[in-house]
mmCIF file of C-alpha atoms and ligand atoms in Angstrom:
data_model
loop_
_atom_site.group_PDB
_atom_site.id
_atom_site.type_symbol
_atom_site.label_atom_id
_atom_site.label_comp_id
_atom_site.label_asym_id
_atom_site.label_seq_id
_atom_site.Cartn_x
_atom_site.Cartn_y
_atom_site.Cartn_z
ATOM 1 C CA MET A 81 0.271 -0.128 -0.538
ATOM 2 C CA THR A 82 1.489 2.970 -0.536
ATOM 3 C CA GLY A 83 -0.247 6.194 -0.436
ATOM 4 C CA PRO A 84 -3.823 6.637 2.044
ATOM 5 C CA VAL A 85 -5.324 3.552 2.180
ATOM 6 C CA GLY A 86 -9.242 3.568 0.726
ATOM 7 C CA VAL A 87 -12.391 2.848 2.833
ATOM 8 C CA GLY A 88 -15.338 2.158 2.447
ATOM 9 C CA PHE A 89 -18.572 1.367 4.950
ATOM 10 C CA ILE A 90 -21.305 -0.784 5.177
ATOM 11 C CA GLY A 91 -24.197 0.805 7.658
ATOM 12 C CA ALA A 92 -23.859 3.914 8.178
ATOM 13 C CA GLY A 93 -26.155 3.817 11.110
ATOM 14 C CA MET A 94 -26.007 5.837 14.856
ATOM 15 C CA ILE A 95 -21.928 4.750 15.243
ATOM 16 C CA SER A 96 -20.846 6.052 11.965
ATOM 17 C CA ASP A 97 -20.514 9.062 12.947
ATOM 18 C CA GLN A 98 -17.975 9.120 15.090
ATOM 19 C CA TYR A 99 -15.701 6.433 12.655
ATOM 20 C CA LEU A 100 -16.782 8.999 10.094
ATOM 21 C CA SER A 101 -15.529 11.995 12.236
ATOM 22 C CA ASN A 102 -11.579 10.257 12.546
ATOM 23 C CA LEU A 103 -11.138 8.650 9.761
ATOM 24 C CA THR A 104 -11.776 11.232 7.545
ATOM 25 C CA LYS A 105 -8.945 13.597 9.024
ATOM 26 C CA PHE A 106 -6.705 10.432 9.753
ATOM 27 C CA PRO A 107 -3.933 11.493 6.339
ATOM 28 C CA ASP A 108 -3.674 7.577 6.107
ATOM 29 C CA VAL A 109 -6.389 6.545 5.678
ATOM 30 C CA GLU A 110 -9.358 8.126 2.645
ATOM 31 C CA VAL A 111 -13.075 7.503 2.936
ATOM 32 C CA VAL A 112 -14.260 7.494 -0.902
ATOM 33 C CA ILE A 113 -17.833 5.494 -0.407
ATOM 34 C CA LEU A 114 -20.851 4.672 2.567
ATOM 35 C CA GLY A 115 -22.873 1.907 1.982
ATOM 36 C CA ASP A 116 -26.075 1.404 3.684
ATOM 37 C CA ILE A 117 -29.315 -0.680 3.299
ATOM 38 C CA VAL A 118 -31.369 2.165 3.924
ATOM 39 C CA VAL A 119 -29.595 4.354 0.848
ATOM 40 C CA GLU A 120 -30.808 7.467 2.182
ATOM 41 C CA ARG A 121 -28.542 7.200 5.684
ATOM 42 C CA ALA A 122 -25.643 6.259 3.615
ATOM 43 C CA LYS A 123 -26.230 9.605 1.375
ATOM 44 C CA SER A 124 -27.161 12.494 4.171
ATOM 45 C CA GLN A 125 -24.160 11.083 6.051
ATOM 46 C CA ALA A 126 -21.137 11.342 2.297
ATOM 47 C CA GLU A 127 -22.620 14.450 2.566
ATOM 48 C CA LYS A 128 -22.407 15.576 5.967
ATOM 49 C CA TYR A 129 -18.740 14.045 6.576
ATOM 50 C CA GLY A 130 -17.824 15.032 2.703
ATOM 51 C CA VAL A 131 -17.466 11.799 1.519
ATOM 52 C CA ALA A 132 -17.808 11.545 -2.844
ATOM 53 C CA GLU A 133 -19.785 7.980 -3.251
ATOM 54 C CA PHE A 134 -22.606 6.590 -1.969
ATOM 55 C CA GLY A 135 -24.982 2.946 -2.552
ATOM 56 C CA THR A 136 -25.610 -0.094 -1.249
ATOM 57 C CA GLY A 137 -23.357 -2.480 0.560
ATOM 58 C CA GLU A 138 -22.914 -3.900 -3.174
ATOM 59 C CA ASP A 139 -21.493 -0.890 -4.396
ATOM 60 C CA VAL A 140 -18.930 -0.938 -1.901
ATOM 61 C CA LEU A 141 -17.503 -4.210 -2.107
ATOM 62 C CA LYS A 142 -17.739 -3.561 -6.102
ATOM 63 C CA HIS A 143 -15.690 -0.417 -5.621
ATOM 64 C CA PRO A 144 -11.610 -0.353 -6.906
ATOM 65 C CA ARG A 145 -10.841 1.861 -4.576
ATOM 66 C CA VAL A 146 -12.345 0.026 -1.514
ATOM 67 C CA GLN A 147 -8.894 -1.312 0.548
ATOM 68 C CA VAL A 148 -10.498 -1.766 3.662
ATOM 69 C CA VAL A 149 -14.501 -2.398 4.010
ATOM 70 C CA VAL A 150 -15.681 -0.808 7.290
ATOM 71 C CA ASN A 151 -18.710 -3.471 9.331
ATOM 72 C CA LEU A 152 -20.714 -1.345 10.885
ATOM 73 C CA THR A 153 -24.025 -3.451 10.615
ATOM 74 C CA LEU A 154 -25.313 -5.023 13.423
ATOM 75 C CA PRO A 155 -24.193 -7.854 15.583
ATOM 76 C CA GLN A 156 -26.286 -10.175 13.541
ATOM 77 C CA THR A 157 -24.795 -9.725 10.034
ATOM 78 C CA HIS A 158 -21.740 -8.559 10.736
ATOM 79 C CA ALA A 159 -19.921 -12.657 10.480
ATOM 80 C CA GLU A 160 -22.003 -12.538 7.092
ATOM 81 C CA ILE A 161 -20.794 -9.202 5.776
ATOM 82 C CA SER A 162 -17.124 -9.023 6.985
ATOM 83 C CA SER A 163 -17.190 -12.678 4.703
ATOM 84 C CA GLN A 164 -18.639 -11.001 1.827
ATOM 85 C CA ALA A 165 -15.992 -8.304 2.127
ATOM 86 C CA LEU A 166 -12.749 -10.970 2.621
ATOM 87 C CA ALA A 167 -14.629 -12.366 -0.894
ATOM 88 C CA ALA A 168 -14.364 -9.447 -2.532
ATOM 89 C CA GLY A 169 -10.583 -9.150 -1.948
ATOM 90 C CA LYS A 170 -10.885 -6.422 0.923
ATOM 91 C CA HIS A 171 -9.582 -5.895 4.685
ATOM 92 C CA VAL A 172 -11.974 -6.035 7.055
ATOM 93 C CA TRP A 173 -12.277 -3.512 9.857
ATOM 94 C CA SER A 174 -15.679 -4.588 11.976
ATOM 95 C CA GLU A 175 -17.943 -3.520 15.015
ATOM 96 C CA LYS A 176 -18.260 -5.969 18.226
ATOM 97 C CA PRO A 177 -19.093 -8.888 18.488
ATOM 98 C CA ILE A 178 -16.730 -10.236 16.082
ATOM 99 C CA GLY A 179 -19.626 -12.473 15.312
ATOM 100 C CA LEU A 180 -22.562 -14.876 16.808
ATOM 101 C CA ASP A 181 -21.169 -18.116 17.042
ATOM 102 C CA ARG A 182 -17.723 -19.899 17.848
ATOM 103 C CA GLU A 183 -18.105 -22.441 13.939
ATOM 104 C CA SER A 184 -18.851 -19.095 11.788
ATOM 105 C CA THR A 185 -16.296 -16.783 13.152
ATOM 106 C CA ALA A 186 -13.364 -19.674 13.216
ATOM 107 C CA ALA A 187 -14.337 -19.756 9.351
ATOM 108 C CA LEU A 188 -14.051 -16.242 9.162
ATOM 109 C CA LEU A 189 -10.571 -16.000 10.703
ATOM 110 C CA LYS A 190 -9.251 -18.843 8.119
ATOM 111 C CA GLN A 191 -10.888 -17.153 5.243
ATOM 112 C CA ALA A 192 -9.027 -13.856 5.787
ATOM 113 C CA ASP A 193 -5.789 -16.345 6.808
ATOM 114 C CA ASP A 194 -6.001 -18.290 3.311
ATOM 115 C CA ALA A 195 -6.568 -14.761 1.373
ATOM 116 C CA GLY A 196 -3.750 -12.860 3.052
ATOM 117 C CA LEU A 197 -6.369 -9.808 4.012
ATOM 118 C CA ARG A 198 -6.776 -8.828 7.611
ATOM 119 C CA LEU A 199 -9.432 -9.376 10.295
ATOM 120 C CA GLY A 200 -9.734 -5.835 12.469
ATOM 121 C CA ILE A 201 -11.934 -6.057 15.516
ATOM 122 C CA ALA A 202 -12.893 -3.582 17.341
ATOM 123 C CA PRO A 203 -13.127 -2.640 19.861
ATOM 124 C CA ASP A 204 -10.534 0.070 19.915
ATOM 125 C CA THR A 205 -10.585 2.368 22.196
ATOM 126 C CA VAL A 206 -8.667 0.077 24.274
ATOM 127 C CA LEU A 207 -6.174 1.366 22.408
ATOM 128 C CA GLY A 208 -6.608 5.025 23.541
ATOM 129 C CA PRO A 209 -3.933 6.997 25.768
ATOM 130 C CA GLY A 210 -6.681 5.758 28.795
ATOM 131 C CA VAL A 211 -6.917 1.836 28.984
ATOM 132 C CA GLN A 212 -2.713 2.139 27.074
ATOM 133 C CA THR A 213 -1.405 4.754 29.976
ATOM 134 C CA ALA A 214 -2.953 1.867 32.387
ATOM 135 C CA LYS A 215 -1.273 -0.704 30.353
ATOM 136 C CA ARG A 216 2.138 0.570 30.677
ATOM 137 C CA ALA A 217 1.668 1.710 33.982
ATOM 138 C CA ILE A 218 1.559 -1.782 34.895
ATOM 139 C CA ASP A 219 4.202 -2.774 32.900
ATOM 140 C CA ARG A 220 6.745 -0.620 34.646
ATOM 141 C CA GLY A 221 5.742 -2.803 37.757
ATOM 142 C CA LEU A 222 3.892 0.024 38.982
ATOM 143 C CA ILE A 223 1.205 -1.635 41.543
ATOM 144 C CA GLY A 224 3.571 -4.629 41.800
ATOM 145 C CA THR A 225 3.096 -8.284 40.091
ATOM 146 C CA PRO A 226 -1.693 -7.537 38.786
ATOM 147 C CA LEU A 227 -4.130 -10.156 40.940
ATOM 148 C CA PHE A 228 -6.783 -9.416 40.604
ATOM 149 C CA ALA A 229 -9.409 -7.256 38.686
ATOM 150 C CA THR A 230 -12.759 -5.641 38.572
ATOM 151 C CA THR A 231 -15.467 -4.070 36.567
ATOM 152 C CA GLN A 232 -18.799 -2.910 36.389
ATOM 153 C CA MET A 233 -21.454 -1.779 33.634
ATOM 154 C CA GLN A 234 -25.041 -1.118 35.555
ATOM 155 C CA TYR A 235 -27.535 0.862 34.547
ATOM 156 C CA GLN A 236 -31.086 1.339 32.621
ATOM 157 C CA GLY A 237 -30.038 -0.140 29.767
ATOM 158 C CA PRO A 238 -29.794 1.109 25.375
ATOM 159 C CA ASP A 239 -33.178 1.534 24.943
ATOM 160 C CA LEU A 240 -32.886 4.454 27.044
ATOM 161 C CA PHE A 241 -31.018 6.268 24.173
ATOM 162 C CA HIS A 242 -30.970 3.794 21.861
ATOM 163 C CA PRO A 243 -34.375 4.524 19.218
ATOM 164 C CA ASN A 244 -34.192 0.363 17.233
ATOM 165 C CA PRO A 245 -33.247 -0.730 20.581
ATOM 166 C CA SER A 246 -34.905 -4.661 19.985
ATOM 167 C CA PHE A 247 -31.464 -5.673 18.926
ATOM 168 C CA LEU A 248 -29.378 -4.443 21.968
ATOM 169 C CA PHE A 249 -31.527 -7.420 23.417
ATOM 170 C CA ALA A 250 -31.295 -10.099 20.825
ATOM 171 C CA LYS A 251 -29.691 -13.208 20.439
ATOM 172 C CA GLY A 252 -25.449 -11.571 19.834
ATOM 173 C CA ALA A 253 -26.547 -8.884 22.410
ATOM 174 C CA GLY A 254 -27.262 -8.203 25.846
ATOM 175 C CA PRO A 255 -24.823 -6.495 28.265
ATOM 176 C CA LEU A 256 -22.539 -9.207 27.671
ATOM 177 C CA LEU A 257 -21.912 -9.142 24.054
ATOM 178 C CA ASP A 258 -22.858 -5.301 23.908
ATOM 179 C CA MET A 259 -20.529 -4.328 26.380
ATOM 180 C CA GLY A 260 -18.753 -7.046 27.515
ATOM 181 C CA PRO A 261 -15.894 -6.272 24.949
ATOM 182 C CA TYR A 262 -14.778 -3.201 25.795
ATOM 183 C CA TYR A 263 -14.199 -4.901 29.459
ATOM 184 C CA PHE A 264 -13.470 -8.433 28.507
ATOM 185 C CA THR A 265 -11.110 -6.766 25.141
ATOM 186 C CA ALA A 266 -9.248 -4.847 28.386
ATOM 187 C CA LEU A 267 -9.021 -7.163 30.612
ATOM 188 C CA VAL A 268 -7.219 -9.460 27.851
ATOM 189 C CA ASN A 269 -4.415 -6.583 26.796
ATOM 190 C CA LEU A 270 -3.680 -6.325 30.109
ATOM 191 C CA PHE A 271 -3.577 -9.251 31.371
ATOM 192 C CA GLY A 272 -3.832 -11.570 28.216
ATOM 193 C CA SER A 273 -5.472 -14.915 27.839
ATOM 194 C CA VAL A 274 -8.615 -16.354 29.503
ATOM 195 C CA LYS A 275 -8.923 -19.910 31.418
ATOM 196 C CA LYS A 276 -11.731 -20.325 32.278
ATOM 197 C CA VAL A 277 -15.011 -18.729 33.057
ATOM 198 C CA ALA A 278 -18.342 -18.731 35.531
ATOM 199 C CA ALA A 279 -21.511 -17.007 35.124
ATOM 200 C CA LEU A 280 -25.160 -16.093 37.166
ATOM 201 C CA GLY A 281 -27.225 -13.839 34.469
ATOM 202 C CA LEU A 282 -31.344 -13.567 34.432
ATOM 203 C CA LYS A 283 -33.270 -11.057 33.021
ATOM 204 C CA GLY A 284 -35.181 -8.129 34.537
ATOM 205 C CA ARG A 285 -38.118 -8.117 31.849
ATOM 206 C CA GLU A 286 -39.066 -10.301 29.888
ATOM 207 C CA THR A 287 -40.181 -7.317 27.435
ATOM 208 C CA ARG A 288 -39.315 -3.719 26.494
ATOM 209 C CA THR A 289 -40.184 -0.937 24.535
ATOM 210 C CA VAL A 290 -39.319 1.481 21.886
ATOM 211 C CA LYS A 291 -38.023 4.402 24.307
ATOM 212 C CA VAL A 292 -36.879 7.664 21.668
ATOM 213 C CA GLY A 293 -37.532 7.850 17.934
ATOM 214 C CA PRO A 294 -40.435 6.496 15.125
ATOM 215 C CA ASP A 295 -41.319 3.823 16.466
ATOM 216 C CA VAL A 296 -41.517 4.870 20.821
ATOM 217 C CA GLY A 297 -43.719 2.527 22.739
ATOM 218 C CA ALA A 298 -43.551 -1.164 20.593
ATOM 219 C CA GLU A 299 -42.995 -3.916 22.020
ATOM 220 C CA PHE A 300 -39.956 -5.949 21.695
ATOM 221 C CA PRO A 301 -38.533 -9.140 23.953
ATOM 222 C CA VAL A 302 -35.574 -10.307 25.930
ATOM 223 C CA GLU A 303 -33.843 -13.024 24.298
ATOM 224 C CA VAL A 304 -31.034 -12.900 26.344
ATOM 225 C CA PRO A 305 -30.132 -12.171 29.974
ATOM 226 C CA SER A 306 -29.966 -8.582 30.998
ATOM 227 C CA THR A 307 -28.111 -8.813 34.418
ATOM 228 C CA ILE A 308 -24.999 -10.596 33.994
ATOM 229 C CA GLN A 309 -22.059 -12.090 36.501
ATOM 230 C CA VAL A 310 -18.576 -12.985 35.685
ATOM 231 C CA LEU A 311 -15.805 -14.968 37.609
ATOM 232 C CA THR A 312 -12.862 -15.240 35.060
ATOM 233 C CA ALA A 313 -9.439 -16.851 35.608
ATOM 234 C CA PHE A 314 -6.602 -15.923 33.574
ATOM 235 C CA GLU A 315 -3.518 -18.192 32.639
ATOM 236 C CA ALA A 316 -1.324 -15.344 34.000
ATOM 237 C CA GLY A 317 -2.636 -16.572 37.274
ATOM 238 C CA GLN A 318 -4.993 -13.032 37.825
ATOM 239 C CA GLN A 319 -8.612 -13.416 38.826
ATOM 240 C CA SER A 320 -11.910 -10.995 38.133
ATOM 241 C CA GLN A 321 -14.774 -10.253 38.595
ATOM 242 C CA SER A 322 -17.868 -8.651 36.327
ATOM 243 C CA LEU A 323 -21.504 -7.432 36.058
ATOM 244 C CA LEU A 324 -22.782 -5.969 33.167
ATOM 245 C CA SER A 325 -26.409 -4.957 33.681
ATOM 246 C CA ASN A 326 -28.858 -3.193 31.640
ATOM 247 C CA ASP A 327 -31.634 -3.803 34.812
ATOM 248 C CA SER A 328 -30.029 -0.988 37.282
ATOM 249 C CA SER A 329 -31.591 2.537 38.220
ATOM 250 C CA LEU A 330 -28.157 3.401 39.459
ATOM 251 C CA PHE A 331 -25.923 4.233 36.334
ATOM 252 C CA ARG A 332 -22.313 3.380 37.219
ATOM 253 C CA GLN A 333 -20.825 2.441 34.277
ATOM 254 C CA GLY A 334 -16.767 2.102 33.266
ATOM 255 C CA ILE A 335 -15.874 0.346 36.822
ATOM 256 C CA PHE A 336 -12.549 -0.587 35.953
ATOM 257 C CA GLU A 337 -10.036 -1.794 39.222
ATOM 258 C CA VAL A 338 -6.706 -3.219 39.629
ATOM 259 C CA TYR A 339 -5.391 -4.299 42.051
ATOM 260 C CA GLY A 340 -1.918 -5.278 42.312
ATOM 261 C CA THR A 341 0.882 -6.691 45.230
ATOM 262 C CA GLU A 342 2.335 -2.682 45.863
ATOM 263 C CA GLY A 343 -0.841 -0.990 44.821
ATOM 264 C CA THR A 344 -4.437 -0.114 43.156
ATOM 265 C CA LEU A 345 -4.513 1.146 39.333
ATOM 266 C CA ILE A 346 -8.025 2.618 38.394
ATOM 267 C CA VAL A 347 -8.344 2.656 34.362
ATOM 268 C CA PRO A 348 -10.621 4.357 32.370
ATOM 269 C CA ASP A 349 -13.492 3.255 30.738
ATOM 270 C CA PRO A 350 -12.927 1.214 28.835
ATOM 271 C CA ASN A 351 -15.302 2.012 26.121
ATOM 272 C CA MET A 352 -13.284 5.308 26.530
ATOM 273 C CA PHE A 353 -9.957 6.835 24.398
ATOM 274 C CA GLU A 354 -9.424 8.479 27.408
ATOM 275 C CA GLY A 355 -9.638 9.355 31.449
ATOM 276 C CA THR A 356 -8.470 9.848 34.607
ATOM 277 C CA ILE A 357 -5.747 7.051 35.541
ATOM 278 C CA THR A 358 -5.434 6.610 39.481
ATOM 279 C CA LEU A 359 -3.090 5.133 41.540
ATOM 280 C CA ILE A 360 -3.257 3.798 44.624
ATOM 281 C CA LYS A 361 -0.705 2.914 47.397
ATOM 282 C CA PRO A 362 -0.886 2.425 50.867
ATOM 283 C CA ILE A 363 1.231 4.177 53.348
ATOM 284 C CA PRO A 364 2.339 1.607 55.936
ATOM 285 C CA GLY A 365 2.307 2.231 59.548
ATOM 286 C CA MET A 366 -0.473 3.051 61.485
ATOM 287 C CA ASP A 367 -1.141 7.070 62.638
ATOM 288 C CA GLY A 368 -1.184 8.763 65.302
ATOM 289 C CA ASP A 369 -4.122 7.457 66.624
ATOM 290 C CA GLY A 370 -3.329 3.919 65.762
ATOM 291 C CA LYS A 371 -5.617 3.415 62.489
ATOM 292 C CA PRO A 372 -3.694 2.955 59.058
ATOM 293 C CA GLN A 373 -2.315 6.021 57.523
ATOM 294 C CA GLU A 374 -4.528 7.078 54.182
ATOM 295 C CA GLN A 375 -3.711 5.645 51.019
ATOM 296 C CA GLU A 376 -1.580 8.088 48.627
ATOM 297 C CA THR A 377 -4.371 9.442 45.628
ATOM 298 C CA ILE A 378 -1.655 9.561 42.855
ATOM 299 C CA GLU A 379 -3.190 10.531 39.083
ATOM 300 C CA LEU A 380 -1.196 9.542 36.294
ATOM 301 C CA GLU A 381 -0.207 11.446 33.298
ATOM 302 C CA LEU A 382 -2.638 9.933 30.351
ATOM 303 C CA GLU A 383 0.164 9.288 28.164
ATOM 304 C CA GLY A 384 -0.582 9.558 23.857
ATOM 305 C CA VAL A 385 -2.914 11.783 21.595
ATOM 306 C CA VAL A 386 -6.844 10.813 21.802
ATOM 307 C CA THR A 387 -9.020 10.431 18.960
ATOM 308 C CA GLY A 388 -11.443 7.912 18.721
ATOM 309 C CA ARG A 389 -12.991 5.133 17.198
ATOM 310 C CA GLY A 390 -10.970 4.339 13.998
ATOM 311 C CA LEU A 391 -7.595 4.563 15.463
ATOM 312 C CA GLY A 392 -7.782 0.152 15.481
ATOM 313 C CA LEU A 393 -7.991 0.258 11.979
ATOM 314 C CA LEU A 394 -5.325 2.947 11.819
ATOM 315 C CA ASP A 395 -2.408 0.445 13.614
ATOM 316 C CA MET A 396 -3.854 -2.414 11.108
ATOM 317 C CA VAL A 397 -3.277 -0.396 8.352
ATOM 318 C CA ARG A 398 -0.180 0.370 8.995
ATOM 319 C CA ALA A 399 0.544 -2.315 10.922
ATOM 320 C CA ILE A 400 0.144 -4.218 7.101
ATOM 321 C CA ALA A 401 2.395 -2.089 5.758
ATOM 322 C CA GLU A 402 5.063 -2.036 8.407
ATOM 323 C CA GLY A 403 4.786 -6.033 7.919
ATOM 324 C CA ARG A 404 3.619 -6.811 11.872
ATOM 325 C CA ASP A 405 0.383 -8.717 12.827
ATOM 326 C CA HIS A 406 -2.003 -5.581 14.101
ATOM 327 C CA ARG A 407 -3.217 -5.339 17.557
ATOM 328 C CA ALA A 408 -7.774 -5.255 17.436
ATOM 329 C CA ASN A 409 -7.013 -8.061 15.274
ATOM 330 C CA GLY A 410 -9.188 -11.559 14.938
ATOM 331 C CA LYS A 411 -8.150 -13.650 16.998
ATOM 332 C CA VAL A 412 -8.402 -11.365 20.178
ATOM 333 C CA GLY A 413 -11.576 -10.781 18.615
ATOM 334 C CA TYR A 414 -12.297 -14.939 18.499
ATOM 335 C CA HIS A 415 -11.355 -15.360 21.795
ATOM 336 C CA VAL A 416 -13.394 -12.021 23.570
ATOM 337 C CA LEU A 417 -15.900 -14.214 21.824
ATOM 338 C CA ASP A 418 -15.396 -17.511 22.729
ATOM 339 C CA VAL A 419 -14.722 -15.682 26.222
ATOM 340 C CA MET A 420 -18.483 -14.445 26.142
ATOM 341 C CA LEU A 421 -20.057 -17.232 24.735
ATOM 342 C CA SER A 422 -18.843 -19.359 27.231
ATOM 343 C CA ALA A 423 -20.120 -16.819 29.400
ATOM 344 C CA GLU A 424 -23.082 -17.067 28.547
ATOM 345 C CA GLU A 425 -23.204 -21.133 28.161
ATOM 346 C CA SER A 426 -22.084 -21.205 32.208
ATOM 347 C CA ALA A 427 -24.845 -18.662 32.937
ATOM 348 C CA ALA A 428 -27.897 -20.778 30.987
ATOM 349 C CA GLN A 429 -26.072 -23.893 32.930
ATOM 350 C CA GLY A 430 -26.349 -22.576 36.665
ATOM 351 C CA GLY A 431 -22.693 -21.058 36.730
ATOM 352 C CA ALA A 432 -20.389 -24.032 36.002
ATOM 353 C CA PHE A 433 -16.503 -23.283 35.786
ATOM 354 C CA LEU A 434 -15.770 -23.327 31.642
ATOM 355 C CA ASP A 435 -12.528 -23.654 30.248
ATOM 356 C CA ILE A 436 -11.643 -21.727 27.432
ATOM 357 C CA GLU A 437 -9.940 -22.943 23.682
ATOM 358 C CA SER A 438 -9.092 -20.324 22.064
ATOM 359 C CA SER A 439 -6.150 -18.151 23.733
ATOM 360 C CA VAL A 440 -4.598 -15.326 22.377
ATOM 361 C CA ASP A 441 -0.513 -14.206 21.757
ATOM 362 C CA ALA A 442 0.228 -10.479 23.754
ATOM 363 C CA ILE A 443 -1.247 -7.661 22.577
ATOM 364 C CA PRO A 444 1.776 -4.978 22.393
ATOM 365 C CA THR A 445 1.206 -1.293 23.916
ATOM 366 C CA MET A 446 0.356 0.647 21.912
ATOM 367 C CA PRO A 447 4.159 3.080 20.860
ATOM 368 C CA LEU A 448 3.609 6.495 23.027
ATOM 369 C CA ASP A 449 4.868 8.483 19.312
ATOM 370 C CA PHE A 450 2.070 6.620 17.536
ATOM 371 C CA ASP A 451 0.475 9.511 16.264
ATOM 372 C CA PRO A 452 -3.049 8.772 14.733
ATOM 373 C CA PHE A 453 -2.316 12.367 11.742
ATOM 374 C CA ALA A 454 1.209 11.869 11.033
ATOM 375 C CA GLN A 455 1.055 10.759 7.321
ATOM 376 C CA THR A 456 3.200 7.792 6.834
ATOM 377 C CA LEU A 457 1.717 5.796 3.822
HETATM 378 N N1 NAD B 113 -24.424 3.038 18.496
HETATM 379 C C1 NAD B 113 -23.475 2.756 19.478
HETATM 380 O O1 NAD B 113 -23.307 3.440 20.155
HETATM 381 C C2 NAD B 113 -22.532 1.520 19.133
HETATM 382 C C3 NAD B 113 -20.724 2.084 20.018
HETATM 383 C C4 NAD B 113 -20.322 1.548 19.797
HETATM 384 C C5 NAD B 113 -20.418 -0.151 18.984
HETATM 385 N N2 NAD B 113 -21.694 -0.062 17.718
HETATM 386 C C6 NAD B 113 -22.042 -1.222 17.299
HETATM 387 O O2 NAD B 113 -22.226 -0.632 16.074
HETATM 388 C C7 NAD B 113 -22.770 -1.482 14.983
HETATM 389 C C8 NAD B 113 -24.055 -1.129 14.332
HETATM 390 O O3 NAD B 113 -25.096 -0.052 15.141
HETATM 391 P P1 NAD B 113 -25.495 1.231 15.629
HETATM 392 O O4 NAD B 113 -25.531 1.783 16.771
HETATM 393 O O5 NAD B 113 -24.402 2.654 14.786
HETATM 394 O O6 NAD B 113 -27.187 0.652 14.637
HETATM 395 P P2 NAD B 113 -27.562 0.829 13.967
HETATM 396 O O7 NAD B 113 -28.903 0.747 13.272
HETATM 397 O O8 NAD B 113 -28.010 3.055 13.656
HETATM 398 O O9 NAD B 113 -27.103 1.055 12.004
HETATM 399 C C9 NAD B 113 -26.600 0.117 11.286
HETATM 400 C C10 NAD B 113 -26.841 0.500 9.771
HETATM 401 O O10 NAD B 113 -26.462 -0.460 9.108
HETATM 402 C C11 NAD B 113 -27.589 -0.547 8.138
HETATM 403 N N3 NAD B 113 -26.992 -1.917 7.714
HETATM 404 C C12 NAD B 113 -27.498 -3.515 7.953
HETATM 405 N N4 NAD B 113 -27.750 -4.140 7.529
HETATM 406 C C13 NAD B 113 -27.210 -4.600 6.572
HETATM 407 C C14 NAD B 113 -27.051 -5.296 4.950
HETATM 408 N N5 NAD B 113 -27.228 -6.190 5.387
HETATM 409 N N6 NAD B 113 -26.463 -4.133 4.263
HETATM 410 C C15 NAD B 113 -25.805 -3.009 4.762
HETATM 411 N N7 NAD B 113 -26.504 -2.028 5.762
HETATM 412 C C16 NAD B 113 -27.326 -2.787 6.677
HETATM 413 C C17 NAD B 113 -29.146 0.033 8.744
HETATM 414 O O11 NAD B 113 -29.648 -0.222 7.578
HETATM 415 C C18 NAD B 113 -28.591 0.264 10.090
HETATM 416 O O12 NAD B 113 -28.636 1.438 8.975
HETATM 417 C C19 NAD B 113 -23.839 -2.092 15.961
HETATM 418 O O13 NAD B 113 -23.099 -3.729 15.895
HETATM 419 C C20 NAD B 113 -22.751 -1.300 17.367
HETATM 420 O O14 NAD B 113 -23.390 -3.240 18.184
HETATM 421 C C21 NAD B 113 -23.142 1.275 18.517
#
């Protein structure tokens, strides 16, 4: 590849704004066409972001200047559309989850490998300065040996703001498959492969209603647990507990704490590219009243350039040019899916621990000099 890499979108819905606002600014990529099954949507997004062409998904697949297809369709069609893009000879960046089942997702990885094409999988938030600064802090030994983590994501649910929320409560979503990728991908970036998981899940309600947009009041079924609690054991010895709930009146999201032998790190929300990173160090000994001393709270400086969605795709196209693996790769996407499906299966069975068969190589930290706004291709 020389010069900016041609990018085409399939799916121009809600999240396309975030991708477009970045990918139209990175010099290493050029968005050449937007496609959607509802062509009007592609047209209005193309006009909004100054993209020259729009059309259907098929128009994107056959476009000669598209080298990477950005798959922003719904989880139910991620694997199918990604497979069509690979078959058309395009690299793929797909929203999460990579697919809905192990078989078709494994086949997708093989298809990409056989064709010598790259498969990149969201989330790329974890490659942003927030989680990456925390990763460097752990690598530098600031909390000693990491022992365990706790993560929390709870609120009333995405039907609060999404005009088309039924897919978020259908098979392939729920808080686990919709939001779990942020938390589990961040955990895998920090601790490596998962060895086993156990989970308990429940449904707060059997049906819900659309709360915003043209379909307000429409009822839809809740197909998967809308609250799930997962216990995870990692190959390297760490453990974590994760609560993901769409049934909580209390809004509490982005809780991600890592506890080590020498301190605790409060990691920013893995669904964000930045945030506050706090290191807590115990102060040894007792104070004058014989009580344990206050802890020392140190705010760490955020390292790197904050951008947004599209960062993982940028790492992927630069990785192709540099002949290295990209960080948000298909193997990571598959492993995270495997962990989440196992958690779902464990919950369905009442909470037994299940072994995870897939694994990933250690994911390299983003280099400090990675500048999304540099022209490198
Ligand atoms: N909305 C968010 O805040 C958010 C955040 C992160 C990730 N995501 C993920 O991004 C993906 C898209 O979510 P969204 O919120 O943009 O949904 P959306 O419903 O707003 O948009 C999806 C778009 O894809 C189009 N589409 C569906 N099937 C298609 C096909 N076969 N060919 C061409 N176009 C097709 C639809 O017409 C629609 O315009 C989902 O996987 C979601 O999990 C969404």
